[in-house]
Structures are given as structure tokens and as C-alpha cells.
JSON list of C-alpha atoms in Angstrom, two decimals:
[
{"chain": "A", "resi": 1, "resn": "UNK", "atom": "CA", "xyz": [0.00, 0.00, 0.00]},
{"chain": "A", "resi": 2, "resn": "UNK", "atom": "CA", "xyz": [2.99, 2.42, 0.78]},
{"chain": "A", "resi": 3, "resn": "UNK", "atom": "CA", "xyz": [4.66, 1.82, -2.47]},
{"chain": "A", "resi": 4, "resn": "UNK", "atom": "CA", "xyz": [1.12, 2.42, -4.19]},
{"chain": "A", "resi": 5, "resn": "UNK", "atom": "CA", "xyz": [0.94, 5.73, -2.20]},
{"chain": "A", "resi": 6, "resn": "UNK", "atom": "CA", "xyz": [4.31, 6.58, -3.53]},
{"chain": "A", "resi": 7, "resn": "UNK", "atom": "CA", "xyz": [3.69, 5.96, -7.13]},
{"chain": "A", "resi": 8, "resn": "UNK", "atom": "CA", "xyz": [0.50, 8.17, -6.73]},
{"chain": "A", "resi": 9, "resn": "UNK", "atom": "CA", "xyz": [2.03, 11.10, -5.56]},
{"chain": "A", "resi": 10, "resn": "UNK", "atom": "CA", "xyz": [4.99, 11.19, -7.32]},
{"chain": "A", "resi": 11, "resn": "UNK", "atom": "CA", "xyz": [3.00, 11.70, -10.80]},
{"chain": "A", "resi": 12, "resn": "UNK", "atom": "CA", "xyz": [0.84, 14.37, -8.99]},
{"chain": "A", "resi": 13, "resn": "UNK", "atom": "CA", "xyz": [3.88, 16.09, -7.76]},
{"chain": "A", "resi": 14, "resn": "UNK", "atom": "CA", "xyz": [4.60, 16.82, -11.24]},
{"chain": "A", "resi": 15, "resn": "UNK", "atom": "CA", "xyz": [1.71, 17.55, -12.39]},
{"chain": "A", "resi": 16, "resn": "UNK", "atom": "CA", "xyz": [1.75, 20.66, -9.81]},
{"chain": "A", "resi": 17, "resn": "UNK", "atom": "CA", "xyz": [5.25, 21.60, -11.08]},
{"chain": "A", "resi": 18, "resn": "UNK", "atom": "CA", "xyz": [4.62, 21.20, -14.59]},
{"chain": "A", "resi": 19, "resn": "UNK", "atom": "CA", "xyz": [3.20, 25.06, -14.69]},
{"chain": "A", "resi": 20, "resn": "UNK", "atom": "CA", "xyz": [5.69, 26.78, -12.70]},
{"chain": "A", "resi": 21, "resn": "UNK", "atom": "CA", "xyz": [8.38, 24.38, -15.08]},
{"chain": "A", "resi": 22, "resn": "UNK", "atom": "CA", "xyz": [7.24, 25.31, -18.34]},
{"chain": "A", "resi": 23, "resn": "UNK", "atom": "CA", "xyz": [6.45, 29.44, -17.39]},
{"chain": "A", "resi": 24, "resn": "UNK", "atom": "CA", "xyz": [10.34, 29.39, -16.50]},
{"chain": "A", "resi": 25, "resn": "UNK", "atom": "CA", "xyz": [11.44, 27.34, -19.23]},
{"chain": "A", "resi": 26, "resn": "UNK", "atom": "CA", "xyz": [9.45, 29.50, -21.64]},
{"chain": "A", "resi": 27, "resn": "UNK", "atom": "CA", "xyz": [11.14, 32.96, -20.03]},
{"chain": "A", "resi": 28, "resn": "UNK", "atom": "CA", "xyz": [14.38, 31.25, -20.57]},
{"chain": "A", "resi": 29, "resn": "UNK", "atom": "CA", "xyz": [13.69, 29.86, -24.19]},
{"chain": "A", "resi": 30, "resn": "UNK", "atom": "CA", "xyz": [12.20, 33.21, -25.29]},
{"chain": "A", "resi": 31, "resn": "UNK", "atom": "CA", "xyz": [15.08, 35.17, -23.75]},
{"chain": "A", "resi": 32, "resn": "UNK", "atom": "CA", "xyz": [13.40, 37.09, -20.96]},
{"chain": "A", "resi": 33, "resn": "UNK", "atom": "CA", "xyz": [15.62, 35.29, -18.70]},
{"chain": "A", "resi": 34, "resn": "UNK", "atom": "CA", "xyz": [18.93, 35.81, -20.52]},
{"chain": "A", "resi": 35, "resn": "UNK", "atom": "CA", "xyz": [22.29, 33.23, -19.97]},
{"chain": "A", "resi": 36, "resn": "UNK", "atom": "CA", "xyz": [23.81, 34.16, -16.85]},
{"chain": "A", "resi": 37, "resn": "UNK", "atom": "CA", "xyz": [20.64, 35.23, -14.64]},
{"chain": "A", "resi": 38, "resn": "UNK", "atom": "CA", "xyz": [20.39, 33.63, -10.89]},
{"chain": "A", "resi": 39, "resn": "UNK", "atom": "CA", "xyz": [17.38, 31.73, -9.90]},
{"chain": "A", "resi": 40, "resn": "UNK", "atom": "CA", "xyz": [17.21, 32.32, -6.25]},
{"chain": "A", "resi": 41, "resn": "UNK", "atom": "CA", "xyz": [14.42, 29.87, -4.55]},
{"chain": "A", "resi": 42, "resn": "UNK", "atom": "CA", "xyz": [13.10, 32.54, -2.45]},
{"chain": "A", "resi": 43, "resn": "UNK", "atom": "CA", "xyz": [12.52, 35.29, -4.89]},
{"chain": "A", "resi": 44, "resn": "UNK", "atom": "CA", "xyz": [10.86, 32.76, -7.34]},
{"chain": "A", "resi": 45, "resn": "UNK", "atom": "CA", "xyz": [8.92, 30.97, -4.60]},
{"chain": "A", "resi": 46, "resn": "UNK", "atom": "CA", "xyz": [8.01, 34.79, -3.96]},
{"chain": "A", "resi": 47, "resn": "UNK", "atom": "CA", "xyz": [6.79, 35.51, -7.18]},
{"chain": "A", "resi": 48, "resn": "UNK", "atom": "CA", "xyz": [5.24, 32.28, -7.85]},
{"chain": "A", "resi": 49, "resn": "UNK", "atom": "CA", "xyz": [3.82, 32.14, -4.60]},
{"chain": "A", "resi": 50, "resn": "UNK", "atom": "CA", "xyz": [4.80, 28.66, -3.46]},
{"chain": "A", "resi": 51, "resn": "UNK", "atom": "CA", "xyz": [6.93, 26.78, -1.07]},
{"chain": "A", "resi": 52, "resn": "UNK", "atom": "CA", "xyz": [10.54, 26.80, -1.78]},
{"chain": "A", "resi": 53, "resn": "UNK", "atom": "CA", "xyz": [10.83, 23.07, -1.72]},
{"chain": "A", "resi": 54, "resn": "UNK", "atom": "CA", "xyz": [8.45, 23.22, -5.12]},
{"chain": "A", "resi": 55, "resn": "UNK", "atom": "CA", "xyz": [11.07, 25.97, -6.65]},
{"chain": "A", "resi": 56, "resn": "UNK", "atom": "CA", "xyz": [13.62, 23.55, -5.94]},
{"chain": "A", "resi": 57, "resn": "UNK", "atom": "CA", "xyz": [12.04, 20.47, -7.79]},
{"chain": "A", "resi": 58, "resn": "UNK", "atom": "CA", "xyz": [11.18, 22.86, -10.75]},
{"chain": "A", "resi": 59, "resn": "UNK", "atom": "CA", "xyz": [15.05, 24.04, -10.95]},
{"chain": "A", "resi": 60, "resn": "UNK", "atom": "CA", "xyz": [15.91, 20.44, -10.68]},
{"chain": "A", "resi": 61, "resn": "UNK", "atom": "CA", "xyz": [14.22, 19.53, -13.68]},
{"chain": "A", "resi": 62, "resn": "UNK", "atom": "CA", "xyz": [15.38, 22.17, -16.01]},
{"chain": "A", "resi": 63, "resn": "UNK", "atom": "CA", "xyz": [19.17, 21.35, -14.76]},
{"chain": "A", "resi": 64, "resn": "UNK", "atom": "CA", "xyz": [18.09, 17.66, -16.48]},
{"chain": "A", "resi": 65, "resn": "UNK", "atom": "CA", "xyz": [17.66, 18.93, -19.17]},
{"chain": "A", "resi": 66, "resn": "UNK", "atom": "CA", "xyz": [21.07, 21.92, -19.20]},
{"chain": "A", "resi": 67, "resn": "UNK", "atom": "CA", "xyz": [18.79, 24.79, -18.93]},
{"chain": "A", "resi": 68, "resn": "UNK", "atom": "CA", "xyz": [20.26, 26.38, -15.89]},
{"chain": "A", "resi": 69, "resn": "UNK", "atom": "CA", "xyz": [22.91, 25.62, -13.47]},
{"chain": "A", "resi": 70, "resn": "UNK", "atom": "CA", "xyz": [23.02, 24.84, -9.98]},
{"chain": "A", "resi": 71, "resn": "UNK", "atom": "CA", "xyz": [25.83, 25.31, -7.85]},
{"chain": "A", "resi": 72, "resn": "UNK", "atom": "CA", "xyz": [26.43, 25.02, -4.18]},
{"chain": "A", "resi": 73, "resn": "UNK", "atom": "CA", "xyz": [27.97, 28.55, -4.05]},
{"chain": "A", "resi": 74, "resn": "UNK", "atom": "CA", "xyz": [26.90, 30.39, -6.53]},
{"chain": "A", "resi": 75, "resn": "UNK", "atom": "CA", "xyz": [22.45, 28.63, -6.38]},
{"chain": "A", "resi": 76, "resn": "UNK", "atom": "CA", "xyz": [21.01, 27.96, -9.85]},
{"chain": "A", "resi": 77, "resn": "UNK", "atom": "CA", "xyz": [21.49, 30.33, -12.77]},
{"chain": "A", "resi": 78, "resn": "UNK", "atom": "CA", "xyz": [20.03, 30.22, -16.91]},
{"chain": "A", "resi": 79, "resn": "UNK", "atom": "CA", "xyz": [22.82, 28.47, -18.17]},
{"chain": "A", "resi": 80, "resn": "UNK", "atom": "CA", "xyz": [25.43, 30.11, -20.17]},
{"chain": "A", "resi": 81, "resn": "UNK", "atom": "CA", "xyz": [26.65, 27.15, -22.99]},
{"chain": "A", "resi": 82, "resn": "UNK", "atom": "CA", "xyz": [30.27, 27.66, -23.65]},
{"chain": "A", "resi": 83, "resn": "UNK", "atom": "CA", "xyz": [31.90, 28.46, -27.16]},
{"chain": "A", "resi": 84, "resn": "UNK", "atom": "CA", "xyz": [32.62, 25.00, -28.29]},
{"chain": "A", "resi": 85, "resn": "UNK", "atom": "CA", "xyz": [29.65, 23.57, -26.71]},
{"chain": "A", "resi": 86, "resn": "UNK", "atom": "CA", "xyz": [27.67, 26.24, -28.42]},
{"chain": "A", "resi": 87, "resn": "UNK", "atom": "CA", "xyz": [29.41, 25.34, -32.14]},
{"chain": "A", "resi": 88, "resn": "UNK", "atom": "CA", "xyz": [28.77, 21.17, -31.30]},
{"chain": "A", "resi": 89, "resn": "UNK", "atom": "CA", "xyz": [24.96, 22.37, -30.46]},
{"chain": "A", "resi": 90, "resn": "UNK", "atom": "CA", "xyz": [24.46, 23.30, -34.00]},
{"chain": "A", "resi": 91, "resn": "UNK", "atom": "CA", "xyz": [26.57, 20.76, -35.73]},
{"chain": "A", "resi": 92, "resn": "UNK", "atom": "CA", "xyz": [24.53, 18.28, -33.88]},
{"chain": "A", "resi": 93, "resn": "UNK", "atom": "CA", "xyz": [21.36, 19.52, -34.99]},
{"chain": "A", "resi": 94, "resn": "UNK", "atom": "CA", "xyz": [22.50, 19.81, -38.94]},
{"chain": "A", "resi": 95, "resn": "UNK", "atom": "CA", "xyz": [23.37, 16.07, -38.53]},
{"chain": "A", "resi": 96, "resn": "UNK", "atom": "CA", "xyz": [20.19, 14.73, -36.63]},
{"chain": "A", "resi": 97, "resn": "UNK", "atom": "CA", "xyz": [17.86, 16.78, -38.93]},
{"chain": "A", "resi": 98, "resn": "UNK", "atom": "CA", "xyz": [19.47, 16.51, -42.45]},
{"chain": "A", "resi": 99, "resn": "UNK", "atom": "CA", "xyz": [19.27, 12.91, -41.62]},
{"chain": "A", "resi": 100, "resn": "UNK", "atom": "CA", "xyz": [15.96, 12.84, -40.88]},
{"chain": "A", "resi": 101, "resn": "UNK", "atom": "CA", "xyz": [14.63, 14.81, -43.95]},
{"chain": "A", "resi": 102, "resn": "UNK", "atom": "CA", "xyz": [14.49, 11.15, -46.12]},
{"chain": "A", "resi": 103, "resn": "UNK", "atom": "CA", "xyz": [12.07, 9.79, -43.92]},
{"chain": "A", "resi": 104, "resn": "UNK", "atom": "CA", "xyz": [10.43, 13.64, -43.55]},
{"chain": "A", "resi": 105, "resn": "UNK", "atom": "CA", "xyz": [10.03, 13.73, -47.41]},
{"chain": "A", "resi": 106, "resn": "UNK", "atom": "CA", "xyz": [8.18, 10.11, -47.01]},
{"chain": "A", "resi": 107, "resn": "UNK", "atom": "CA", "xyz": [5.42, 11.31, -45.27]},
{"chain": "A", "resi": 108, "resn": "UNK", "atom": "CA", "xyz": [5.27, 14.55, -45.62]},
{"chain": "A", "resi": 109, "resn": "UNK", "atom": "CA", "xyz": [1.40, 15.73, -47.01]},
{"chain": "A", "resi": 110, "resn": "UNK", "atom": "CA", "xyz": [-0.09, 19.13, -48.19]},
{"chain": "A", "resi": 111, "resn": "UNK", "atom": "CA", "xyz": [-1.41, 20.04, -44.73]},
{"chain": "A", "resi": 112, "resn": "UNK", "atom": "CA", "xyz": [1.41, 19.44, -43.35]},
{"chain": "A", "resi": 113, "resn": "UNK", "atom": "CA", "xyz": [2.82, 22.08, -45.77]},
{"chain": "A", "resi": 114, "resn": "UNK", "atom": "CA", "xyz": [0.25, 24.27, -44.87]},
{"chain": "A", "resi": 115, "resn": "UNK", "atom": "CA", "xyz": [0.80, 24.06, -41.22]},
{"chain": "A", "resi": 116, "resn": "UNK", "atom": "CA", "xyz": [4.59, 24.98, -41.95]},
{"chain": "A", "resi": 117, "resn": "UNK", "atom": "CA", "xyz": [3.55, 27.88, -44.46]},
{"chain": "A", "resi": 118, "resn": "UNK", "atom": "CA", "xyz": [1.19, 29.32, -41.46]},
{"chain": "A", "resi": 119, "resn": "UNK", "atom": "CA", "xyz": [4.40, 29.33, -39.07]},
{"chain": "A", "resi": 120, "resn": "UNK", "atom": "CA", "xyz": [6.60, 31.00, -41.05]},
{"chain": "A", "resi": 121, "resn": "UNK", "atom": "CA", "xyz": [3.66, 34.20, -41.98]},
{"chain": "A", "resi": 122, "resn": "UNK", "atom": "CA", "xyz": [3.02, 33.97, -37.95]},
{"chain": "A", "resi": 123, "resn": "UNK", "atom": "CA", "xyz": [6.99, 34.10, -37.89]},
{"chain": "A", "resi": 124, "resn": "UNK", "atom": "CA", "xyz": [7.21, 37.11, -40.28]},
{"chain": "A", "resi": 125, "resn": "UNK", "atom": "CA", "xyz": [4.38, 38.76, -38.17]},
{"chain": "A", "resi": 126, "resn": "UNK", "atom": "CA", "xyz": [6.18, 38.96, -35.14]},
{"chain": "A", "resi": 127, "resn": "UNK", "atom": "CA", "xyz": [9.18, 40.15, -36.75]},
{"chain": "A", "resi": 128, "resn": "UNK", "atom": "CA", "xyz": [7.41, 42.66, -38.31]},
{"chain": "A", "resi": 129, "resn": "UNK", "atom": "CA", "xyz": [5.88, 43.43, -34.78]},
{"chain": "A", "resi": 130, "resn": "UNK", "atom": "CA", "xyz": [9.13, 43.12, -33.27]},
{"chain": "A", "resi": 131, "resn": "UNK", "atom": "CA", "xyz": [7.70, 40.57, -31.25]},
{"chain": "A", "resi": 132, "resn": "UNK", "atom": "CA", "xyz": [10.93, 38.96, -29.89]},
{"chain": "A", "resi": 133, "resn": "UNK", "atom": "CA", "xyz": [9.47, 36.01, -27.81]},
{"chain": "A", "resi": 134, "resn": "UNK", "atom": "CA", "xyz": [7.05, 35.20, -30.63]},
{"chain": "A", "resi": 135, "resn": "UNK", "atom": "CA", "xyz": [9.50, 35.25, -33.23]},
{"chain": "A", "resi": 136, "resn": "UNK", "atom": "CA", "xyz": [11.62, 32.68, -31.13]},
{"chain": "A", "resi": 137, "resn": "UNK", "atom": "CA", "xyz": [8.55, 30.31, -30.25]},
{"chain": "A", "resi": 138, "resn": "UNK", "atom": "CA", "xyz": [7.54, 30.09, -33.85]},
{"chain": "A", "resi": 139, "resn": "UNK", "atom": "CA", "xyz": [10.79, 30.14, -35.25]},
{"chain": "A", "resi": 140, "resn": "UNK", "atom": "CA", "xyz": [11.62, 26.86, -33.03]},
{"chain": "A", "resi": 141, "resn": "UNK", "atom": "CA", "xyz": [8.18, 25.39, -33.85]},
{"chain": "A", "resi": 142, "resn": "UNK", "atom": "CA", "xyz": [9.12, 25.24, -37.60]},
{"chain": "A", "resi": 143, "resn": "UNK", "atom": "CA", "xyz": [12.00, 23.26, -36.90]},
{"chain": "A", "resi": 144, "resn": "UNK", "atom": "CA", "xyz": [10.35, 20.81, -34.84]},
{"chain": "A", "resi": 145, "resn": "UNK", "atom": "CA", "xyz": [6.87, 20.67, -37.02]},
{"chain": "A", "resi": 146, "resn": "UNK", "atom": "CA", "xyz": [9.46, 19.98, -39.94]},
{"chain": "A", "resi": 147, "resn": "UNK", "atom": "CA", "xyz": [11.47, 17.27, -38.07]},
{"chain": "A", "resi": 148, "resn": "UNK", "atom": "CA", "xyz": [7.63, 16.09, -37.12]},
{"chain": "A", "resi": 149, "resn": "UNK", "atom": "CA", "xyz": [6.48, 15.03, -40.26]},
{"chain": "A", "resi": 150, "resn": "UNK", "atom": "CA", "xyz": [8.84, 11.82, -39.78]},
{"chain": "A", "resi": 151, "resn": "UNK", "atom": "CA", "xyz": [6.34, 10.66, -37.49]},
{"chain": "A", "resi": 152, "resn": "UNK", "atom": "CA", "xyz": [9.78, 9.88, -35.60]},
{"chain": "A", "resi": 153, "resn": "UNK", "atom": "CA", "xyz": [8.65, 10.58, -31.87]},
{"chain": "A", "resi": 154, "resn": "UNK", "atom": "CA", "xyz": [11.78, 10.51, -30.43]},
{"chain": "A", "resi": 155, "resn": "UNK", "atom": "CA", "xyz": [14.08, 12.35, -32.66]},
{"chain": "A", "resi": 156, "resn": "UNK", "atom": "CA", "xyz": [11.29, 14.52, -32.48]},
{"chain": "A", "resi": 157, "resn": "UNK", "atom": "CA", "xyz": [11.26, 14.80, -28.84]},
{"chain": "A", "resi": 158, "resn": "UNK", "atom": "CA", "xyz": [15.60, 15.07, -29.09]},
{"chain": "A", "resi": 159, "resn": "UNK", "atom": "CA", "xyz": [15.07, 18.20, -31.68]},
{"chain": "A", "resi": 160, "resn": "UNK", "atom": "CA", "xyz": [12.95, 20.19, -29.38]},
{"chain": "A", "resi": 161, "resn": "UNK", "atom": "CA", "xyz": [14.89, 19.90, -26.20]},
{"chain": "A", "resi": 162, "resn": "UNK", "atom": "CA", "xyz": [17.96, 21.17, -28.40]},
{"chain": "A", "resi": 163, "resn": "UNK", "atom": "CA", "xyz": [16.04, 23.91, -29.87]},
{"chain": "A", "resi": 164, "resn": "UNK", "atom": "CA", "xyz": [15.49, 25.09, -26.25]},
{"chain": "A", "resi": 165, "resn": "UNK", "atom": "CA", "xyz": [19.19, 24.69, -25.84]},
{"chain": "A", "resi": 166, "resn": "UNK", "atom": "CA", "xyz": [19.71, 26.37, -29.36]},
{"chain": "A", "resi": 167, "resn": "UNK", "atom": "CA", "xyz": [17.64, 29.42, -27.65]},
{"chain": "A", "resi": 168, "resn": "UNK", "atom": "CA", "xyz": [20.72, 29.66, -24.99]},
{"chain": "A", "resi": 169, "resn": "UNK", "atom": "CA", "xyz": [23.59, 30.12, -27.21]},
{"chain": "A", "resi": 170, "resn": "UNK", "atom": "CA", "xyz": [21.54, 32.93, -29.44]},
{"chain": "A", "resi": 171, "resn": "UNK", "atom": "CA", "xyz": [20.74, 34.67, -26.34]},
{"chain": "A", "resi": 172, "resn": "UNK", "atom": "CA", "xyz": [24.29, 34.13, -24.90]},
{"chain": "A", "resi": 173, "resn": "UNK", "atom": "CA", "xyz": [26.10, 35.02, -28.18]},
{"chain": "A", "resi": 174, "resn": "UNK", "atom": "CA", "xyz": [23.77, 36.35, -30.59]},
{"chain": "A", "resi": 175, "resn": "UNK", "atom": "CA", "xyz": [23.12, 40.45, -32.08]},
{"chain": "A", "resi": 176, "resn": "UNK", "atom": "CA", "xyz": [20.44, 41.83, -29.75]},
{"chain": "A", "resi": 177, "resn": "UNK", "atom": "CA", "xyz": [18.06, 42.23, -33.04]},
{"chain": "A", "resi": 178, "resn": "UNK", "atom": "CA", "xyz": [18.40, 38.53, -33.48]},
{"chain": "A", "resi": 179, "resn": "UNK", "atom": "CA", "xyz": [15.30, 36.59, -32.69]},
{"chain": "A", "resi": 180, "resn": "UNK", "atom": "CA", "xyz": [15.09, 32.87, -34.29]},
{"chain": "A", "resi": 181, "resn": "UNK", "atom": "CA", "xyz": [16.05, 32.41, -37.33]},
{"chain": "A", "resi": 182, "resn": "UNK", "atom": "CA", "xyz": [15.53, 33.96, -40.83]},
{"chain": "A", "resi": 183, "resn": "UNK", "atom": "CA", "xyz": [12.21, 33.36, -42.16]},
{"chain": "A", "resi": 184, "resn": "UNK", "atom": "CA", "xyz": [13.49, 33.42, -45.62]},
{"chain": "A", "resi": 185, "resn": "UNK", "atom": "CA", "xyz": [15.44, 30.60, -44.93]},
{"chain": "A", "resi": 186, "resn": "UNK", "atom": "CA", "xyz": [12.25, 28.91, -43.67]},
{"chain": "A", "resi": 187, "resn": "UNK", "atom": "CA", "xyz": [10.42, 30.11, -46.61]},
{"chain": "A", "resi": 188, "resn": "UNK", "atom": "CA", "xyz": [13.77, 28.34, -49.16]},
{"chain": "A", "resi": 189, "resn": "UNK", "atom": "CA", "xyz": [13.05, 24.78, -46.95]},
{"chain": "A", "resi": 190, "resn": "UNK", "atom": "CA", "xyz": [9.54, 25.17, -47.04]},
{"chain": "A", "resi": 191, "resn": "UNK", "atom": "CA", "xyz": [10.47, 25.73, -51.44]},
{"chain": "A", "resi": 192, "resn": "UNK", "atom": "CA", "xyz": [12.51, 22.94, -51.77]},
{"chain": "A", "resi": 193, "resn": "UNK", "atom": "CA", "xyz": [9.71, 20.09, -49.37]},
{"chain": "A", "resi": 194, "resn": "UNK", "atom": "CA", "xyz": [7.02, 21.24, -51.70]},
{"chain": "A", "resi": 195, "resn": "UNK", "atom": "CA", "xyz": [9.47, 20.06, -54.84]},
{"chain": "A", "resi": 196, "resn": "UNK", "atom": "CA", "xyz": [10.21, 16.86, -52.96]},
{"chain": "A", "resi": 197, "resn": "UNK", "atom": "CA", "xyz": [14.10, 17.88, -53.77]},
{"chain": "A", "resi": 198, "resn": "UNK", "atom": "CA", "xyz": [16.22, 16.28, -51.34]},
{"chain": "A", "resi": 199, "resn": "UNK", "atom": "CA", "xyz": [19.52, 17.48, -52.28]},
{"chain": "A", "resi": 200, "resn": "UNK", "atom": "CA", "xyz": [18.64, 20.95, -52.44]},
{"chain": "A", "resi": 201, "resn": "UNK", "atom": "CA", "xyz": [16.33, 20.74, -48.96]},
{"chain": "A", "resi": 202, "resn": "UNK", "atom": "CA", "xyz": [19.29, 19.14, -47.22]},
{"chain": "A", "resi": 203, "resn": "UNK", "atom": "CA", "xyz": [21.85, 21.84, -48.57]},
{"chain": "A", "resi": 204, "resn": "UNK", "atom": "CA", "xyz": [19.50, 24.42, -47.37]},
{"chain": "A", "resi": 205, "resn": "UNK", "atom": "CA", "xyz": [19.16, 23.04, -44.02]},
{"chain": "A", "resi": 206, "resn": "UNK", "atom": "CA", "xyz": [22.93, 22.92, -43.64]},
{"chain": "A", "resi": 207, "resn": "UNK", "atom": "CA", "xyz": [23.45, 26.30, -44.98]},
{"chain": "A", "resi": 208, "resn": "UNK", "atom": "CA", "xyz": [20.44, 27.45, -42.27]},
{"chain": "A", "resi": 209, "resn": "UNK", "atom": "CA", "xyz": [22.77, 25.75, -39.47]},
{"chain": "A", "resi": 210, "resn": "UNK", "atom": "CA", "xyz": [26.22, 27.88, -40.78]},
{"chain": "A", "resi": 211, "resn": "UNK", "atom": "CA", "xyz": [24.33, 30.79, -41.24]},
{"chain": "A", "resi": 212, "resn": "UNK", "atom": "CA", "xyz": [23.02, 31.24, -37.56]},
{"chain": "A", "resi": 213, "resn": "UNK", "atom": "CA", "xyz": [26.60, 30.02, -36.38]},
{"chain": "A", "resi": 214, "resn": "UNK", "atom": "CA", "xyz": [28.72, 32.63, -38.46]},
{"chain": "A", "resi": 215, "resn": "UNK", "atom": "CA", "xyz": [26.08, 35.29, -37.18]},
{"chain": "A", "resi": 216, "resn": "UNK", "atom": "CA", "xyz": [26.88, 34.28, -33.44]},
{"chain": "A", "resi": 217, "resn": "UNK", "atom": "CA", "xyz": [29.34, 36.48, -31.88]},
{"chain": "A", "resi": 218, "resn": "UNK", "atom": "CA", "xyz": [30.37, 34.51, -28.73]},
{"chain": "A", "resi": 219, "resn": "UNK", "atom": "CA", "xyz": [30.88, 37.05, -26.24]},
{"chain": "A", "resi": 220, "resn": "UNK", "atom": "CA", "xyz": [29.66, 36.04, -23.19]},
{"chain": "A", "resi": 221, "resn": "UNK", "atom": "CA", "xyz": [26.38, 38.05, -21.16]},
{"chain": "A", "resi": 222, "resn": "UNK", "atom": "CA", "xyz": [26.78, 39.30, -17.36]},
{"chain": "A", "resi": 223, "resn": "UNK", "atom": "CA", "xyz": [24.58, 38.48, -14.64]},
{"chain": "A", "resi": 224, "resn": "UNK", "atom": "CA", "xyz": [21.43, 39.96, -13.76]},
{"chain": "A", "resi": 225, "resn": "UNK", "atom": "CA", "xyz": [18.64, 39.50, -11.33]},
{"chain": "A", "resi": 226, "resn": "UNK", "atom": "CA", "xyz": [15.34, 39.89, -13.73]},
{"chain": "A", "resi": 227, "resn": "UNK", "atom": "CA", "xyz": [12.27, 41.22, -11.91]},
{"chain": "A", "resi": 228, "resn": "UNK", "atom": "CA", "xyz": [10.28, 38.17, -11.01]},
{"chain": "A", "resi": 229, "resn": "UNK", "atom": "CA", "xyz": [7.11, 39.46, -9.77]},
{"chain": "A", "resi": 230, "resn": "UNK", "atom": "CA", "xyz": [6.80, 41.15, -13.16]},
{"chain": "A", "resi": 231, "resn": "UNK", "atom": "CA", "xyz": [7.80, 37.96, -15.50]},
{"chain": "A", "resi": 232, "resn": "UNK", "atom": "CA", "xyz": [5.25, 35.46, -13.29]},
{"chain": "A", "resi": 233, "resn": "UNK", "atom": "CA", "xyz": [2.77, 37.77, -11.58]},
{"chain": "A", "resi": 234, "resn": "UNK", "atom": "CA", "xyz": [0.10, 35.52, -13.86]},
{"chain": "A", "resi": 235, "resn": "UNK", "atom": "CA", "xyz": [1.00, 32.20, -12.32]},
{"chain": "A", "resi": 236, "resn": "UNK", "atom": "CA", "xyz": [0.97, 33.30, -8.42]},
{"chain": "A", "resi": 237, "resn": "UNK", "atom": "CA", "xyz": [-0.61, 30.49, -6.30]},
{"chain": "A", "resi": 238, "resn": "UNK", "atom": "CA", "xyz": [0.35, 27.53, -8.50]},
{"chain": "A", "resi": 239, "resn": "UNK", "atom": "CA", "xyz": [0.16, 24.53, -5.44]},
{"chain": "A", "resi": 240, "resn": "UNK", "atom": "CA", "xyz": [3.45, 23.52, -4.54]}
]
């Protein structure tokens, strides 16, 4: 019966976190929690108004999965990915989604065209509204809709947790006008899946990947302290 009691409130556990986990992820992902800012549990349990203990299981979880880093000194800060880390981030992703595209071009079908046309005008909208998180959201989305079509779950599931990490290193190292990536290149992909060319989709995918790394600067951000009551003041009195 103990066990039982166990598994049951382990899943619920989560389930509480899972809002207070994805509002920080997303502030991270969309850059309003650059590389380099702390996470200290009582400020966030503040703003979130919950028990520090829950702060602590969220942070947990996104050091899993290299979205911040917690130290015994220094508590848990958005993680800033180093320079070579950074370059093997990108050249990872060329390689896992080039090699995907085959089995992408297998299945893909006109709506799922459509639903990558209707990302990239969203995309172009928030450029056009200088609507930075937007812009990043949607800009990731395409990559991962793309990689989708496979109808491979897991590489699927691999290629959005390193477009969160991808979100990192432009924060870290990219132009402060840069936000995703360039919808023309999105609109070229989108070109070349519509002609079923797989030479010329693959090229442009690896070309995408150098482009955003020769735009990368690599100089590292400072530390801040972001105002959390602003960023969260929507999710106060998630359970904990």
C-alpha cells in the first residue's frame, strides 16, 4: 500500500510543477531570462507564490535537461553554454535533422505544408511586430513541425529539447536584433519540401545551421537578477 501511495504522488507532484516548469522554461527559451541570470528559490517561490521546496524540484528539472545551473555557491542560474559547446549544439542539430529529412520527405502531405507555411507568416508577423518572444517560439516550432512530419517521436522529442538549448547560445552570443532564425530561410526549406528535392532541402538546411553560427558572436552576457514578480505575476498560487 505504501509503495502504491508513492507511485501516486509522485505523478501528482509533477503535475503541480509542470506550470511553474514550463512558465520558467518559456522565459528562458524566449530570452526574458537571458544566460547568466540567478534563480534564487526565495525570490521565485516569492513571485510564484509557493513553497521553496516546489522551486527547488522545478530548478531540478530544467538542470536535467542543461537549462540552468546549480551550484552550491553560486544557487542555480540560466545556463550560459560555452563556445565549443555552443558550435557542437548546431553541428549536432544539422546532422540529426538533415538525416531525418528522407524519412520527412516520405510522409510529408499538403497540410502538413500548410501548417509549416502558417508558421513562417506567424513568424514574419512577429518580426514585423518586433515581437521577440514570438518570433523565437515560432521560429523553433518550424523546426520541430518539420522534423515532425517523420512521425519519428523521439528524434522529435531530441530536436525540441535542443532547440530550447539552441535558444541559450543565441541569447548568450547572438546580435540583440536577433530573434530565431531567418524566415526566408524557412520560406527556401519550405520551397525545396514542396518540390520533394532532397539534395537541395538538405543543402539548405545545412546552410540554415552555418548561417546562424557565423552570425553568433560569442561574447559572453553578465549576470542579472530579472524582476520576477513582473515575468510570473500571472501564475501566483500555482500549489506547490
Amino acid at each position: 500500500m505504501k509503495q502504491e501511495a508513492e507511485q501516486k504522488t509522485g505523478p501528482d507532484a509533477h503535475d503541480r510543477d509542470e506550470p511553474i516548469y514550463q512558465a520558467l522554461l518559456n522565459a528562458i527559451v524566449e530570452h526574458q531570462l537571458p544566460p547568466g541570470s540567478k534563480l534564487p528559490e526565495e525570490a521565485l517561490a516569492e513571485a510564484f507564490g509557493v513553497s521553496r521546496t516546489g522551486i527547488r524540484k522545478v530548478l531540478q528539472r530544467l538542470a536535467a535537461v542543461q537549462m540552468i545551473v546549480l551550484s552550491p555557491r553560486r544557487g542555480a542560474q540560466v545556463a550560459t553554454p560555452g563556445v565549443e559547446a555552443s558550435r557542437d549544439l548546431f553541428a549536432t542539430r544539422s546532422l540529426l535533422e538533415c538525416a531525418n529529412l528522407p524519412n520527412v520527405l516520405a510522409h510529408v502531405q499538403p497540410p502538413h505544408l500548410a501548417g509549416l507555411k502558417q508558421l513562417i507568416d506567424q513568424e514574419q508577423q512577429a518580426h514585423a511586430q518586433h515581437d521577440g518572444a514570438a518570433a523565437i517560439r515560432l521560429s523553433a516550432a518550424f523546426h520541430i513541425q518539420l522534423q515532425a512530419i517523420s512521425g519519428n517521436q523521439v528524434l522529435t522529442e531530441t530536436v525540441t529539447q535542443l532547440t530550447q538549448r539552441s535558444s541559450l547560445v543565441i541569447a548568450a552570443y547572438g546580435a540583440p536584433w536577433q530573434r530565431g532564425c531567418r524566415c526566408d530561410h524557412h520560406d527556401q526549406l519550405l520551397a525545396r519540401l514542396r518540390e520533394r528535392d532532397l539534395p537541395g532541402l538538405t543543402a539548405a538546411l545545412q546552410h540554415h545551421f552555418e548561417h546562424i553560427v557565423s552570425s553568433l558572436h560569442f561574447e559572453r552576457s553578465g549576470e542579472t537578477l530579472p524582476d520576477f514578480s513582473r515575468l510570473f505575476s500571472g501564475h501566483k498560487g500555482a500549489p506547490s
